[in-house]
PDB file of C-alpha atoms in Angstrom:
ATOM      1  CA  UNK A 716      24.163-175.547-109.787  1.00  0.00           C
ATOM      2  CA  UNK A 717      25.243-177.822-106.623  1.00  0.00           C
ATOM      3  CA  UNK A 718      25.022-175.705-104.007  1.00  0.00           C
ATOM      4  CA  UNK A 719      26.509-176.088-100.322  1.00  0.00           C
ATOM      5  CA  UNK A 720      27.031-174.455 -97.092  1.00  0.00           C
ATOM      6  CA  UNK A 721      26.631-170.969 -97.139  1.00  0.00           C
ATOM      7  CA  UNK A 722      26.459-170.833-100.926  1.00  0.00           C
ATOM      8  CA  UNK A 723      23.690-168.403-102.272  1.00  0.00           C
ATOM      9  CA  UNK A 724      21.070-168.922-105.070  1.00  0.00           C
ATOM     10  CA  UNK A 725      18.455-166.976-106.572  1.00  0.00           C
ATOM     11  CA  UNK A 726      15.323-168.022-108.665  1.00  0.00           C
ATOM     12  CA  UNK A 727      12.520-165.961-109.536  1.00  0.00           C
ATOM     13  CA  UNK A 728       9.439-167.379-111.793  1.00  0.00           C
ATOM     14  CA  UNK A 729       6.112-167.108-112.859  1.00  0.00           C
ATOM     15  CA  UNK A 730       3.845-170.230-112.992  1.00  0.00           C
ATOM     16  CA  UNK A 731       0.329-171.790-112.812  1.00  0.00           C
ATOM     17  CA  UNK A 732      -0.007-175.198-112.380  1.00  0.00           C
ATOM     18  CA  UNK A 733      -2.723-177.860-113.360  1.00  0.00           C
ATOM     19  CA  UNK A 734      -2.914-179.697-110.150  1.00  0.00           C
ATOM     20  CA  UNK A 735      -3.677-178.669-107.074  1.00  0.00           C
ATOM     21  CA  UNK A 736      -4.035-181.929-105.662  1.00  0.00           C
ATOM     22  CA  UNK A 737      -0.040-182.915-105.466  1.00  0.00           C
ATOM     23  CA  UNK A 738       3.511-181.452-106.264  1.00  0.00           C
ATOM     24  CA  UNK A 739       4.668-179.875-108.896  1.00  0.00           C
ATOM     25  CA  UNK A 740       8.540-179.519-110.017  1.00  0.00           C
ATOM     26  CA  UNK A 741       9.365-176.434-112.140  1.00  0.00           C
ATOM     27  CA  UNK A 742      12.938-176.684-111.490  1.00  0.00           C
ATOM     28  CA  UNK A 743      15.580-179.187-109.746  1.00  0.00           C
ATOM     29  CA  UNK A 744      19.454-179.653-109.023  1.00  0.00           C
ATOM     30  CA  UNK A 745      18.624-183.300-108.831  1.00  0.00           C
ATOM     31  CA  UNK A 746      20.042-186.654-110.374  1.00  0.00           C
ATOM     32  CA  UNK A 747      17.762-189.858-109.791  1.00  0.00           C
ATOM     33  CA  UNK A 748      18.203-190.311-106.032  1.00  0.00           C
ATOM     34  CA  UNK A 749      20.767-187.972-104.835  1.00  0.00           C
ATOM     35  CA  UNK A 750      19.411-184.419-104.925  1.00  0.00           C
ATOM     36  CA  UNK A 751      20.837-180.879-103.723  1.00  0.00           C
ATOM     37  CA  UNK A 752      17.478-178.682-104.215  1.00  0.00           C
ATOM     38  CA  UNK A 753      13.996-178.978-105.783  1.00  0.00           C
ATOM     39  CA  UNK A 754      11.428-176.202-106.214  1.00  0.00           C
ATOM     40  CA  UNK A 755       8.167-176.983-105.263  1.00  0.00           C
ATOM     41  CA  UNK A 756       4.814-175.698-105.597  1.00  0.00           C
ATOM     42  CA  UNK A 757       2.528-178.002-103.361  1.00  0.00           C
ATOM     43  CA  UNK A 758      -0.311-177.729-100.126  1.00  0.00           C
ATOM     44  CA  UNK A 759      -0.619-174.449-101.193  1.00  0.00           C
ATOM     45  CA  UNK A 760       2.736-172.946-100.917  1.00  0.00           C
ATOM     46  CA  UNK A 761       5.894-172.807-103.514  1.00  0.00           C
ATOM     47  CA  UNK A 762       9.048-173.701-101.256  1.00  0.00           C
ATOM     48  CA  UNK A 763      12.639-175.374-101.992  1.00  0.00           C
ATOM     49  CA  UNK A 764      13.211-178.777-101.112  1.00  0.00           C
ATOM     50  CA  UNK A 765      16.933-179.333 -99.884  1.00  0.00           C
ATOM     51  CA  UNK A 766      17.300-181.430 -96.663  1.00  0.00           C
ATOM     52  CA  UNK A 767      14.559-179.594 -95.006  1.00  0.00           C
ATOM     53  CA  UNK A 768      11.782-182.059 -96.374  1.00  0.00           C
ATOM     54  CA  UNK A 769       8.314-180.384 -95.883  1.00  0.00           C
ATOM     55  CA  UNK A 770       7.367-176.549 -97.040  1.00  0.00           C
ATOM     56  CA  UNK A 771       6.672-175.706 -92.989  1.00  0.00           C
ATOM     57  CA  UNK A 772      10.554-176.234 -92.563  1.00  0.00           C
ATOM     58  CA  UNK A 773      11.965-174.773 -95.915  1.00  0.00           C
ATOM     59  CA  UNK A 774      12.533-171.733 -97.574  1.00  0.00           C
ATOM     60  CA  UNK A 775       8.336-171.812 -98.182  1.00  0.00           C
ATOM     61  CA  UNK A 776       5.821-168.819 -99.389  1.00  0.00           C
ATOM     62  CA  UNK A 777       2.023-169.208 -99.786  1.00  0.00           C
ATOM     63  CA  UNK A 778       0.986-169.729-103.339  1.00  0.00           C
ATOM     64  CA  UNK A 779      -2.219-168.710-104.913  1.00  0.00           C
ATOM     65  CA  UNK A 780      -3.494-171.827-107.322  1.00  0.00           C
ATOM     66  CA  UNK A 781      -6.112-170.912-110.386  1.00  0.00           C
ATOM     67  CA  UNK A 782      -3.956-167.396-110.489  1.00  0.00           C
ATOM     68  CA  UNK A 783      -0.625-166.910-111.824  1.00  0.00           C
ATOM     69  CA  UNK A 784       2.210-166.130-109.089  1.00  0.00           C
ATOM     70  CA  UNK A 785       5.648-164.665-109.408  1.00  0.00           C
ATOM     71  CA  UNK A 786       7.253-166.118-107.071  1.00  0.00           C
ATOM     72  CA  UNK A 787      11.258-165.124-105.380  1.00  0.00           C
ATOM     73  CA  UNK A 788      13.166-168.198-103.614  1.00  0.00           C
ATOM     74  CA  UNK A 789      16.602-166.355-102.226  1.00  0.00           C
ATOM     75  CA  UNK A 790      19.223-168.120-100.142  1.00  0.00           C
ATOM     76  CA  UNK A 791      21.410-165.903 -98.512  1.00  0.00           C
ATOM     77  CA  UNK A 792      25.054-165.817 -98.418  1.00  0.00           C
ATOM     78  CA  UNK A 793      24.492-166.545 -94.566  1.00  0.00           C
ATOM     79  CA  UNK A 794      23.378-169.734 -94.634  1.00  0.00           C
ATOM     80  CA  UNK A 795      19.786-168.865 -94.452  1.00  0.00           C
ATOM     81  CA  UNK A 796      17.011-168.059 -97.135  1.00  0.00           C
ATOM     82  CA  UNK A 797      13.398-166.670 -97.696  1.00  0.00           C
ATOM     83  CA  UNK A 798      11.035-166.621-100.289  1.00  0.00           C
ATOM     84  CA  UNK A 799       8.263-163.328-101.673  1.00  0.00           C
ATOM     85  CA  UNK A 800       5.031-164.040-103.342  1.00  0.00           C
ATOM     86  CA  UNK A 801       5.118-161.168-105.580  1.00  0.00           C
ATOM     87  CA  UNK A 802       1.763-161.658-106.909  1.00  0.00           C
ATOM     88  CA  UNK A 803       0.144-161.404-103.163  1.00  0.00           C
ATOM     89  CA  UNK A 804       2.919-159.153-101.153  1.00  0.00           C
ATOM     90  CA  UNK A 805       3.250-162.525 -99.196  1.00  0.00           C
ATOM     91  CA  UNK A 806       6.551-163.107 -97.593  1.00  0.00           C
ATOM     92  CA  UNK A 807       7.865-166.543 -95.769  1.00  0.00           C
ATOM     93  CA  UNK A 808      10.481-166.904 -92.659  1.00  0.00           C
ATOM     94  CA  UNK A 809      13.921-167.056 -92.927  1.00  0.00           C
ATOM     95  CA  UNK A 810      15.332-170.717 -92.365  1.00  0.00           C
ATOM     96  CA  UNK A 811      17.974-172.058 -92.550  1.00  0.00           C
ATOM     97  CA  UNK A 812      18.908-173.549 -95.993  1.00  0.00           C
ATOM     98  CA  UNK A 813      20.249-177.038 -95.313  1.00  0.00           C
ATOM     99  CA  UNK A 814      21.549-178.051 -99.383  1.00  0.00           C
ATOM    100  CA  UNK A 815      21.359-182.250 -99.970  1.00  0.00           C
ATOM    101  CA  UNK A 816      24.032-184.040-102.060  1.00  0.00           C
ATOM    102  CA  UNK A 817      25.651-182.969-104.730  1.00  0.00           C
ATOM    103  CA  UNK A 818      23.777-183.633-108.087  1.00  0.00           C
ATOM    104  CA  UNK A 819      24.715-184.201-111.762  1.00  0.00           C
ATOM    105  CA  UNK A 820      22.353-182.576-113.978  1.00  0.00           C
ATOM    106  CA  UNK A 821      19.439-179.560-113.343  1.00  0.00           C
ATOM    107  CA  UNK A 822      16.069-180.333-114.418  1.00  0.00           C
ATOM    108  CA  UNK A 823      13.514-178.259-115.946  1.00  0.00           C
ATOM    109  CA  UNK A 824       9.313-178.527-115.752  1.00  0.00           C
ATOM    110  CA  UNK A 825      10.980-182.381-113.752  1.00  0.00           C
ATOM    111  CA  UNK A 826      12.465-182.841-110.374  1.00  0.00           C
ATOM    112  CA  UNK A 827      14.916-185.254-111.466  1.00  0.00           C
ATOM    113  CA  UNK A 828      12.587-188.602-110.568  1.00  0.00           C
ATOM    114  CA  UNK A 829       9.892-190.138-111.670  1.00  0.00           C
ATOM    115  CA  UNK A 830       6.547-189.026-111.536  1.00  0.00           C
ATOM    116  CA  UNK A 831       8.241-185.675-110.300  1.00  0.00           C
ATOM    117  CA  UNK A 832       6.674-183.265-113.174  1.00  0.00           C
ATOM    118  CA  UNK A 833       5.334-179.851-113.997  1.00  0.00           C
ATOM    119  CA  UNK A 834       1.903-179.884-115.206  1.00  0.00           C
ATOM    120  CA  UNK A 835       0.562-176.002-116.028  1.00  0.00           C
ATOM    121  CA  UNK A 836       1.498-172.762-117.541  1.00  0.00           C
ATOM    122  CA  UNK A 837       5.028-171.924-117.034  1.00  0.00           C
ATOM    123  CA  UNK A 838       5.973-168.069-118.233  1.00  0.00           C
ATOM    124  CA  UNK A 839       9.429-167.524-117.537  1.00  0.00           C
ATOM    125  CA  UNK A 840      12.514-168.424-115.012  1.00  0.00           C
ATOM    126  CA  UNK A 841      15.307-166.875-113.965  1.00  0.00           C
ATOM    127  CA  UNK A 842      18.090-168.704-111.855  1.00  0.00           C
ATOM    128  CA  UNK A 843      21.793-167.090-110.609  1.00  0.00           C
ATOM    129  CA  UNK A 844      23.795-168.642-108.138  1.00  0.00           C
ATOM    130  CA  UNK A 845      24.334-165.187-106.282  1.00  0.00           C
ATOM    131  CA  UNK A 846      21.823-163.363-103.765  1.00  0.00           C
ATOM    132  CA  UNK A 847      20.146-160.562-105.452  1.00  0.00           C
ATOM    133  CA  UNK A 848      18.646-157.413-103.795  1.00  0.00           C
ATOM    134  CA  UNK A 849      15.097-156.805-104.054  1.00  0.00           C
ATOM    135  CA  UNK A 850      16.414-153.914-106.607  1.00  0.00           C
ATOM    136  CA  UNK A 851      17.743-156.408-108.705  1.00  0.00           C
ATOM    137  CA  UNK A 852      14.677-159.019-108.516  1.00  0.00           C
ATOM    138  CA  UNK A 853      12.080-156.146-109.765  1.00  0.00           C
ATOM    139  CA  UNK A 854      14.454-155.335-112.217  1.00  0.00           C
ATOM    140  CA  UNK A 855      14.184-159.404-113.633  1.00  0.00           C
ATOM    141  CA  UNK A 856      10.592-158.989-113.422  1.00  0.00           C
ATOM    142  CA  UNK A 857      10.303-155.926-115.130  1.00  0.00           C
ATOM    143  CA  UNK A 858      12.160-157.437-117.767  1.00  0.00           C
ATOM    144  CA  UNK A 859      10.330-160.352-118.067  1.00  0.00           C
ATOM    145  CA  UNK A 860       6.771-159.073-117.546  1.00  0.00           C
ATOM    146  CA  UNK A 861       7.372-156.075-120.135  1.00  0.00           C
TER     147      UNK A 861
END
């Protein structure tokens, strides 16, 4: 799942987390210290951590806590990446997707360090290291949702 340069990625889920207060980790390409992406939900907005640090510099949409949001994190095969809040209609910007290190193992409901969990109801994931249309993406939630 290490990803780099101009390397695309797809992940599509549907969560609601306990805490509002910090971040939660539903899904990471990260190994101790050394990480190549981390999905967030945090400050009110589900984003990927790679080398961009901070949701206002990332691959970020608004996220709706107390609800349950189905959420789309793309990165392009151009280098740069967007995410759709399917729940709200609620797109982000396109950045540029800046991948860390390499990493050694993937983490699920952890982001690969400690205290880095996922606290809530988590429905269902889907991850493919290829950049799906927005044909495709309704087509995982269909499946998923029916």
């Amino acid at each position: 799942f290490t990803r780099s340069g101009d390397d695309p990625l797809t992940i599509v889920m549907k969560t609601r987390p306990a805490n509002i207060g910090g971040d939660n980790h539903p899904l990471a390409n990260r190994g101790n210290i050394y990480y190549n992406w981390m999905c967030r939900i945090g400050d009110g907005y589900q984003w990927l951590h790679t080398q961009n640090n901070s949701y206002s510099n990332s691959v970020a949409v608004p996220y709706v806590y107390g609800n349950k949001n189905i959420v789309a994190i793309r990165c392009l095969n151009d280098g740069n990446g967007y995410a759709q809040n399917y729940t709200t209609g609620e797109s982000g910007d396109i950045v540029m997707t800046d991948w860390g290190s390499a990493s050694s193992e993937i983490n699920l409901f952890d982001g690969g360090f400690s205290g880095e969990i996922f606290i809530g109801d988590f429905y269902w994931v889907y991850c493919s290291l290829e950049q799906l249309t927005d044909e495709q993406i309704q087509q995982v939630i269909d499946y998923n949702e029916n």
